[in-house]
Each structure stands twice: as C-alpha cells, then as structure tokens.
PDB file of C-alpha atoms in Angstrom:
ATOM      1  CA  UNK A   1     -21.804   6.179 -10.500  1.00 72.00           C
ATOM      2  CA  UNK A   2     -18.320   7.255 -10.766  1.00 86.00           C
ATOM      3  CA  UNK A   3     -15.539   5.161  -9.309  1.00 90.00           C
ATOM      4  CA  UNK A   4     -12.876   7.013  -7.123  1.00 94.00           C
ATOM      5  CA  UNK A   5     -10.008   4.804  -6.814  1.00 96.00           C
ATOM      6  CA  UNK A   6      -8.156   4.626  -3.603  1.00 97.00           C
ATOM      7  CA  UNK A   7      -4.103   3.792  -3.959  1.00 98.00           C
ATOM      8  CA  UNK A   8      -2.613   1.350  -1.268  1.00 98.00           C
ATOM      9  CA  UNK A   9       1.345   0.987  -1.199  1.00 98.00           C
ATOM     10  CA  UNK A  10       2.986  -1.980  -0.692  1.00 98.00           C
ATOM     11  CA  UNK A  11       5.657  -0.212  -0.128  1.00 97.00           C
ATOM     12  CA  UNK A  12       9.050  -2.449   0.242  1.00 94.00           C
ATOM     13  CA  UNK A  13      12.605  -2.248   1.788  1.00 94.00           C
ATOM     14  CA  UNK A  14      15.312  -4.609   2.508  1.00 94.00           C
ATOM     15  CA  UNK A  15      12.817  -7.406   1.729  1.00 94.00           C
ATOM     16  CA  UNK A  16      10.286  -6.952   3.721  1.00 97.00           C
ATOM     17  CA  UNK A  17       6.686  -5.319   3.447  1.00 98.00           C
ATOM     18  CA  UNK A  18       5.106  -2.457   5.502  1.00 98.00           C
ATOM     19  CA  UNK A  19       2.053  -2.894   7.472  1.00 98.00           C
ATOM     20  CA  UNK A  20      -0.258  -0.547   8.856  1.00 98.00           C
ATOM     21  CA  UNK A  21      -2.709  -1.302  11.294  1.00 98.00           C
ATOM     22  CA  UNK A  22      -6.036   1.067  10.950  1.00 97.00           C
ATOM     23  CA  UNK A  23      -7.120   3.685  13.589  1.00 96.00           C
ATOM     24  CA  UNK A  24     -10.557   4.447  12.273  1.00 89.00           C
ATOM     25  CA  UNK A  25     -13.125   3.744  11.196  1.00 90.00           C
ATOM     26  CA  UNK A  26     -14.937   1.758  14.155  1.00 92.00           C
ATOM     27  CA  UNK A  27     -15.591  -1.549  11.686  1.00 92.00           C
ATOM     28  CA  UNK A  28     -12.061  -1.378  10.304  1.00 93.00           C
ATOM     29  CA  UNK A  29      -9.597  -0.083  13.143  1.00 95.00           C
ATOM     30  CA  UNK A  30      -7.326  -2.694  14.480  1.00 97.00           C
ATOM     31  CA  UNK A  31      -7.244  -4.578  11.216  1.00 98.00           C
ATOM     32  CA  UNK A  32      -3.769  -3.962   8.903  1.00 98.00           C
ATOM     33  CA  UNK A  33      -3.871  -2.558   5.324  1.00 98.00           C
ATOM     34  CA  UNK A  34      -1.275  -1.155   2.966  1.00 98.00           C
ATOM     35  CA  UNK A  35      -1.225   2.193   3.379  1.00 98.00           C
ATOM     36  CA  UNK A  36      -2.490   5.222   1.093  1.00 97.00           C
ATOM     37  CA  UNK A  37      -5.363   6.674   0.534  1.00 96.00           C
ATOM     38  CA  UNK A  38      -7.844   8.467  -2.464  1.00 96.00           C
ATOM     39  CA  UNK A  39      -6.525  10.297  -5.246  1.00 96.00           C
ATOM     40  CA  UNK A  40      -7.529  13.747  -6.110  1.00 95.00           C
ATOM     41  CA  UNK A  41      -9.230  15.283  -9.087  1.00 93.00           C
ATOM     42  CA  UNK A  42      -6.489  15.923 -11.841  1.00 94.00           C
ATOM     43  CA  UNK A  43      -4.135  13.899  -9.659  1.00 96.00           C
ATOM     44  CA  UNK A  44      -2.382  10.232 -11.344  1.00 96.00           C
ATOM     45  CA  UNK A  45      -2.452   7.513  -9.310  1.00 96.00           C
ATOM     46  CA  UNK A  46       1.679   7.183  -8.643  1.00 97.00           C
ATOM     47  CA  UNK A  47       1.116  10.929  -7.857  1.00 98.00           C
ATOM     48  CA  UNK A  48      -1.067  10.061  -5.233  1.00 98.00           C
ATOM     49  CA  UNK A  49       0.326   7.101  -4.014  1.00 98.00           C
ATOM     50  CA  UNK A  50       3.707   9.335  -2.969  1.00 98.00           C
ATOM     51  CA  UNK A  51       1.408  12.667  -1.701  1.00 98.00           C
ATOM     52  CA  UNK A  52      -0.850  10.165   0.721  1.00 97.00           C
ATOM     53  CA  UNK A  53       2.437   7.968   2.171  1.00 98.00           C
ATOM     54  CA  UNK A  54       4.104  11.267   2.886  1.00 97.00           C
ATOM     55  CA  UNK A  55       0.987  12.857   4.776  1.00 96.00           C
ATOM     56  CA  UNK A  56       0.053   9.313   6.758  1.00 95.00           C
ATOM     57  CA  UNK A  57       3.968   7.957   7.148  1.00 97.00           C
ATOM     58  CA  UNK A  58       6.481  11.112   6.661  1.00 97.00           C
ATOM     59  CA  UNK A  59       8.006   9.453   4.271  1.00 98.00           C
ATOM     60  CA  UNK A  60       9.624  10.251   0.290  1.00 98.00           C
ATOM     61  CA  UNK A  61       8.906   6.679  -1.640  1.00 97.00           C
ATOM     62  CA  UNK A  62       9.244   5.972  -5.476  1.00 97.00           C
ATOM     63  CA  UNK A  63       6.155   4.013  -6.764  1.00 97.00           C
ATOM     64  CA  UNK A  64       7.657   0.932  -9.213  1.00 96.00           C
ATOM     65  CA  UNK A  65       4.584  -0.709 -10.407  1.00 95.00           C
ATOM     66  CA  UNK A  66       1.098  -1.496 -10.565  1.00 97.00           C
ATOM     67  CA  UNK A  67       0.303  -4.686  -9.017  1.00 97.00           C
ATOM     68  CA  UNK A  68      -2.462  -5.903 -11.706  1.00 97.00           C
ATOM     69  CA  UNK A  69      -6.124  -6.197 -10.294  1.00 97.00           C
ATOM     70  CA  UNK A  70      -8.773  -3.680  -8.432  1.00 96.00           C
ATOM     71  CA  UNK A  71     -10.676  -4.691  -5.466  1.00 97.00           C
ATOM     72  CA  UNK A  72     -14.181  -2.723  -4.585  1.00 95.00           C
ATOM     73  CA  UNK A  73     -14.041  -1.313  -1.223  1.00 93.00           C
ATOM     74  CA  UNK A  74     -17.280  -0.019  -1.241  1.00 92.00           C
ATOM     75  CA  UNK A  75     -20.177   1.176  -4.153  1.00 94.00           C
ATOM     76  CA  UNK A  76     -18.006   3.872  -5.669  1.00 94.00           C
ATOM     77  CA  UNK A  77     -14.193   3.207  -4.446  1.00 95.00           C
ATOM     78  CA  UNK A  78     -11.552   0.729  -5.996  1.00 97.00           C
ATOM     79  CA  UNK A  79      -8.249  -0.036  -4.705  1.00 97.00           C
ATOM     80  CA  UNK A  80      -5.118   0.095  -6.771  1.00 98.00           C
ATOM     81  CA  UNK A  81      -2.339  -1.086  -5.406  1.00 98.00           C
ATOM     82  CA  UNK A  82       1.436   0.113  -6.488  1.00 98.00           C
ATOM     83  CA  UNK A  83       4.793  -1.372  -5.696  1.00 97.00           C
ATOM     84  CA  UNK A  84       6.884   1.656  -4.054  1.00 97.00           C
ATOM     85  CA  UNK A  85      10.439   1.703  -2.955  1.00 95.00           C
ATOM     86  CA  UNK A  86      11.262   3.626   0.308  1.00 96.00           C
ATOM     87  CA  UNK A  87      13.860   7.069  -0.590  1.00 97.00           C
ATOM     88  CA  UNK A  88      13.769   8.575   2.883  1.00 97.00           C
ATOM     89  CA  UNK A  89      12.568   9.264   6.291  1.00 97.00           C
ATOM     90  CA  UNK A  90      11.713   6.159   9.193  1.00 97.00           C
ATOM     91  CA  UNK A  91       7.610   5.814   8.132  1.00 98.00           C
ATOM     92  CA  UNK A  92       5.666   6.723  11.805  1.00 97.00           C
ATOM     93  CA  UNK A  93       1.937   6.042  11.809  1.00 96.00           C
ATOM     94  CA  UNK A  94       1.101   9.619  11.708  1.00 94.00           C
ATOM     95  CA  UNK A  95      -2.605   9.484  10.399  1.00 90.00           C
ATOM     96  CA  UNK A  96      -5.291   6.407  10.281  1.00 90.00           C
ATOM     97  CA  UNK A  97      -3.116   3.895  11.867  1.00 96.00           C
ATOM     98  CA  UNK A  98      -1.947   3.535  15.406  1.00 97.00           C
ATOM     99  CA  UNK A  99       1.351   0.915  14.521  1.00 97.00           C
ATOM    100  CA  UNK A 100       3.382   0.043  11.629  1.00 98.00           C
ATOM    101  CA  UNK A 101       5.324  -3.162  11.041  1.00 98.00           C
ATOM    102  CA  UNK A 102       7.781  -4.239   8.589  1.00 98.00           C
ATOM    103  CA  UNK A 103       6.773  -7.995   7.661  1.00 98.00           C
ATOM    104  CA  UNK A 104       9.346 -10.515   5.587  1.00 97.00           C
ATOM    105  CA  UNK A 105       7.469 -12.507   3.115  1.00 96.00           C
ATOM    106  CA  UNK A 106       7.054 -15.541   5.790  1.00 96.00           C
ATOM    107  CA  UNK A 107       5.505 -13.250   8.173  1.00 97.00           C
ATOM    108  CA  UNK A 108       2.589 -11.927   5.972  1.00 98.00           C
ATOM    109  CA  UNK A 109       0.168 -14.111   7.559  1.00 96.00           C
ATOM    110  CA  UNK A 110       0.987 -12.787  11.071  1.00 98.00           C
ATOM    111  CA  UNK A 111      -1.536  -9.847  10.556  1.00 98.00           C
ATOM    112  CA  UNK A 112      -5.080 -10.149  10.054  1.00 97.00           C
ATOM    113  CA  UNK A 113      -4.933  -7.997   6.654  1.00 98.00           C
ATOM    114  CA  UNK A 114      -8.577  -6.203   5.507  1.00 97.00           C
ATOM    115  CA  UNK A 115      -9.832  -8.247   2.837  1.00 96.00           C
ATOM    116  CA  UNK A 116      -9.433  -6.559  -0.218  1.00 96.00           C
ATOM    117  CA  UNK A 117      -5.539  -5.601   0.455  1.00 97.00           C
ATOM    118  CA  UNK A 118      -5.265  -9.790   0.728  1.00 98.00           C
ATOM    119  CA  UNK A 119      -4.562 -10.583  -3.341  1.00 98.00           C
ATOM    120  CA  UNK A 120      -2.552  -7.444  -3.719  1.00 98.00           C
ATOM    121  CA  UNK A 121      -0.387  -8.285  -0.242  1.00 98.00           C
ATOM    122  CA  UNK A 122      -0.103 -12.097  -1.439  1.00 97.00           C
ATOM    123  CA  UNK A 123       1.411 -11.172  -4.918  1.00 97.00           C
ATOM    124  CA  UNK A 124       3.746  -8.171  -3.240  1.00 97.00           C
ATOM    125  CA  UNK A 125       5.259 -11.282  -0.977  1.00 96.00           C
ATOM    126  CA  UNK A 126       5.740 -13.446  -4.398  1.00 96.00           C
ATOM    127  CA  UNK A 127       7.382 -10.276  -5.411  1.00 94.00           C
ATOM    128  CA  UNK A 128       9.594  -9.955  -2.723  1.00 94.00           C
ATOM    129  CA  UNK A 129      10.267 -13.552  -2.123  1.00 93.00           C
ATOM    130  CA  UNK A 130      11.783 -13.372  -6.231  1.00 90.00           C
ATOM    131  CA  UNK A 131      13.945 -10.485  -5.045  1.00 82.00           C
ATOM    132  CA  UNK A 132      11.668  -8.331  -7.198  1.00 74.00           C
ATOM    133  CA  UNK A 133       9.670  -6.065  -4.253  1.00 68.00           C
ATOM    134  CA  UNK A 134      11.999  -2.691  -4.709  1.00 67.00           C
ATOM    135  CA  UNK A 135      13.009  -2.981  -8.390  1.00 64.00           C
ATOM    136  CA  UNK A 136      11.465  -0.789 -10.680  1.00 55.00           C
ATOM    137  CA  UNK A 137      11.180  -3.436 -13.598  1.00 46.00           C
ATOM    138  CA  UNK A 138       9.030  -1.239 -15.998  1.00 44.00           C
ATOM    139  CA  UNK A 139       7.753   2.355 -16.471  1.00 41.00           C
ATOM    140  CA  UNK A 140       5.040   3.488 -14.787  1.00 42.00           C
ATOM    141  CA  UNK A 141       4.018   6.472 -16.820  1.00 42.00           C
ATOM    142  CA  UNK A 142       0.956   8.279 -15.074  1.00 42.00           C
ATOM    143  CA  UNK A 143      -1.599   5.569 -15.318  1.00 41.00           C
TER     144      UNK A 143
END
C-alpha cells in the first residue's frame, strides 16, 4: 500500500500556537488539529505545508522544521508535522474548520486536540516554551 503523508502546521507567532477546530468529517468535527492537509504528487512536504495553510487559512507562512515522528491517521495516510513561522495575512478558518485559536504553551491543554496531532502539539509547546517555536534553527531542504 502506498503511504500518502498528510502535513499539519504548527504554525507559531509571538509565542503562541494555532489551533483549528475541524468542520468535517462527522467523527472528527468539533475536535482541534494543526492545520494542513495532503501533499500532492511531485509536491515536497514544506511545499505543501505553505500551498494547504494558504488555501484553508489565507495565509503566507515559512515552514522551519520537521518536528521528528509520523503518526498513522488511517491505513494509507501519515502525518508530518512542520514548525512554520507566520509572514502575512490574519489566518480565518476558511476551509475544514469552523474557529481558530491562538494557544500559549500553558493553554495547550484547553482544547481537546485529535489524537495523533497530541505528540507533535506537546513537543511544538516545549518548543515554544524554549523560545524556539518561530526560529528556523536548521535547513529544511525539500524532505
């Protein structure tokens, strides 16, 4: 089976962390995730990560870094997750999610996160509570 892997951003500014809270699907909406969404054939995953949080949030971000790890959604999708810094625009939930919210580190409990954005939203808080969340500390290349 080939594995399709799905990009989440835990995309950062001023030292906090955007949430998105899922419109659909049925057994998903109403819980939060980082948003993004599949890459495309002959697409990298950093290339993806800044196509999908323009179409779903309006927004221009950098991604930084990979956050290591890859969590199985379902038989046949993985989620990578990538540090990203914000360049411009106000993110709006304009697809899959019906309300965004910037969280500080001490707040990232306050949403009831989907399960496999948990590790990767965990380590993005250690991140940001080191001051590290929107510094690009190493090359990304197109992996």
């Amino acid at each position: 089976m080939t594995v399709r892997v799905v990009v989440g951003g835990a995309l950062c500014h001023e030292g906090r962390l955007l949430a998105a809270r899922r419109s659909a699907p049925p057994e998903v909406a109403g819980r939060w995730e980082l948003p993004g969404g599949k890459t495309e054939p002959g697409e990298s995953v950093p290339e993806a990560l800044v196509r999908e949080l323009r179409e779903e949030l309006g927004v221009e971000t950098e991604p930084l870094e990979r956050i290591p790890g890859e969590w199985r959604i379902r038989p046949g999708l993985v989620l990578h997750v990538w540090t990203a810094r914000l360049l411009s625009g106000e993110p709006a939930p304009l697809e899959d999610h019906d309300e965004l919210r910037w969280l500080a580190p001490q707040e990232l409990d306050s949403v009831d996160w989907l399960e496999q954005d948990r590790p990767a939203v965990a380590e993005a808080g250690r991140r940001l509570r080191d001051g590290r969340g929107e510094r690009h500390t190493r090359s990304h290349g197109g992996a």
